[in-house]
CSV table of C-alpha atoms in Angstrom, one decimal:
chain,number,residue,atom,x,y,z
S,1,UNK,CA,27.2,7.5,-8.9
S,2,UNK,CA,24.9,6.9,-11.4
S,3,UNK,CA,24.8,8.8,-14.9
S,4,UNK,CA,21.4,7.8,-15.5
S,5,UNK,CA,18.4,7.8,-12.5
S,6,UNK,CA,15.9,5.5,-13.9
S,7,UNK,CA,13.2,7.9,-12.9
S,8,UNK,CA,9.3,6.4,-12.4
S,9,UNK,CA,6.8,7.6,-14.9
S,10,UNK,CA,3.4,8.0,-13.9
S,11,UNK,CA,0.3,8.9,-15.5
S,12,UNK,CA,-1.8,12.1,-14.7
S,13,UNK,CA,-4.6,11.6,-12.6
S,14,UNK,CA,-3.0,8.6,-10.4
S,15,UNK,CA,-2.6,9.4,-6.9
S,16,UNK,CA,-0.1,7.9,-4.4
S,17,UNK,CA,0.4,8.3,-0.5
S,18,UNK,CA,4.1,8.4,0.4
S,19,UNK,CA,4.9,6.7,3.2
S,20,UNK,CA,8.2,8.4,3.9
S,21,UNK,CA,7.0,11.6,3.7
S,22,UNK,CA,3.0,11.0,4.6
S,23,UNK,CA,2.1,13.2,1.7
S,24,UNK,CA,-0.5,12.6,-1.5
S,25,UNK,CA,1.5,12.9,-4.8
S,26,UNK,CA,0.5,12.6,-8.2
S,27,UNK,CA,2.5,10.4,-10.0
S,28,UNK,CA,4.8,8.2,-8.2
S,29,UNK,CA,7.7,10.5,-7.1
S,30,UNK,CA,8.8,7.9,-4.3
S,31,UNK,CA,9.9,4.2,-5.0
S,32,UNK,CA,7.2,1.5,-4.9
S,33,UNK,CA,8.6,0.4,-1.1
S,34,UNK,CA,7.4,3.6,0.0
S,35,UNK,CA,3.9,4.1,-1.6
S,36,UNK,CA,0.4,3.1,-1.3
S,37,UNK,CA,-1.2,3.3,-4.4
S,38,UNK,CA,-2.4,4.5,-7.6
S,39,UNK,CA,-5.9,6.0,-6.0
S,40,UNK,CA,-8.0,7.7,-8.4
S,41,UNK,CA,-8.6,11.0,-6.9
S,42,UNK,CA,-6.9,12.6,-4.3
S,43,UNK,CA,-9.3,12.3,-1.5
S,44,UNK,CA,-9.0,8.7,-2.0
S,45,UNK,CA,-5.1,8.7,-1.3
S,46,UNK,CA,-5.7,10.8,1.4
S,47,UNK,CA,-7.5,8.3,3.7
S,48,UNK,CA,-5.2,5.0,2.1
S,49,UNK,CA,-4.0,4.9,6.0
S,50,UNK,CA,-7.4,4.6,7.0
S,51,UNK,CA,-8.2,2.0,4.5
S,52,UNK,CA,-5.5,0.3,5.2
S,53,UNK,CA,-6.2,0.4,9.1
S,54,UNK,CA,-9.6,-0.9,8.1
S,55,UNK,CA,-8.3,-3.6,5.4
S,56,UNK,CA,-5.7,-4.5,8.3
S,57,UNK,CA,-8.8,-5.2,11.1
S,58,UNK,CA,-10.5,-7.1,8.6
S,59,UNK,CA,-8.1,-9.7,7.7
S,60,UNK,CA,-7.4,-9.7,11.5
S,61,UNK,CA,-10.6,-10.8,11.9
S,62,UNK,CA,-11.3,-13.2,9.5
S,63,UNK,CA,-11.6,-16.7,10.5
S,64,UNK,CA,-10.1,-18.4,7.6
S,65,UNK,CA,-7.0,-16.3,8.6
S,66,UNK,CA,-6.4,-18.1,11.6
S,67,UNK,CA,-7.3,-21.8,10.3
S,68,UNK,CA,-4.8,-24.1,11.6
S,69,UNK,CA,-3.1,-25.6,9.0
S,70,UNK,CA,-4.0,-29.0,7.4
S,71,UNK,CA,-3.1,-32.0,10.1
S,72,UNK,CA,-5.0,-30.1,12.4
S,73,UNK,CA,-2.2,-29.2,14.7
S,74,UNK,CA,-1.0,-25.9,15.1
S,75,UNK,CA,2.9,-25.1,14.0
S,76,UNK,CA,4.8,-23.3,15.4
């Protein structure tokens, strides 16, 4: 056990979505791994699924995603 918890520090005003707990928090309460984030408002943090949902469907459909890869032949 641990005598010291490095603990993160966060600024007031930066918002976080927890992906563990699928909650907004200010300040980062959970570890990196588990948050989207800062945001600068609240509202923003709460739709960072959706964002990411939408962020997700564009790289999905982006054609220089699925370039094959120099040689022209396809690796797999």
């Amino acid at each position: 056990m641990a005598l010291f918890k490095k603990r993160t520090v966060g600024k007031p005003g930066e918002w976080y979505y927890c992906l563990e707990h699928k909650k907004v928090e200010e300040g980062p309460e959970c570890p990196n791994k588990d948050r989207f984030g800062p945001y600068a408002s609240r509202p923003e943090a709460e739709h960072a699924m959706e964002t990411a949902r939408a962020r997700n469907l564009q790289w999905e459909n982006d054609p220089k995603w699925h370039d094959a890869p120099a040689g022209g032949r396809n690796e797999e």
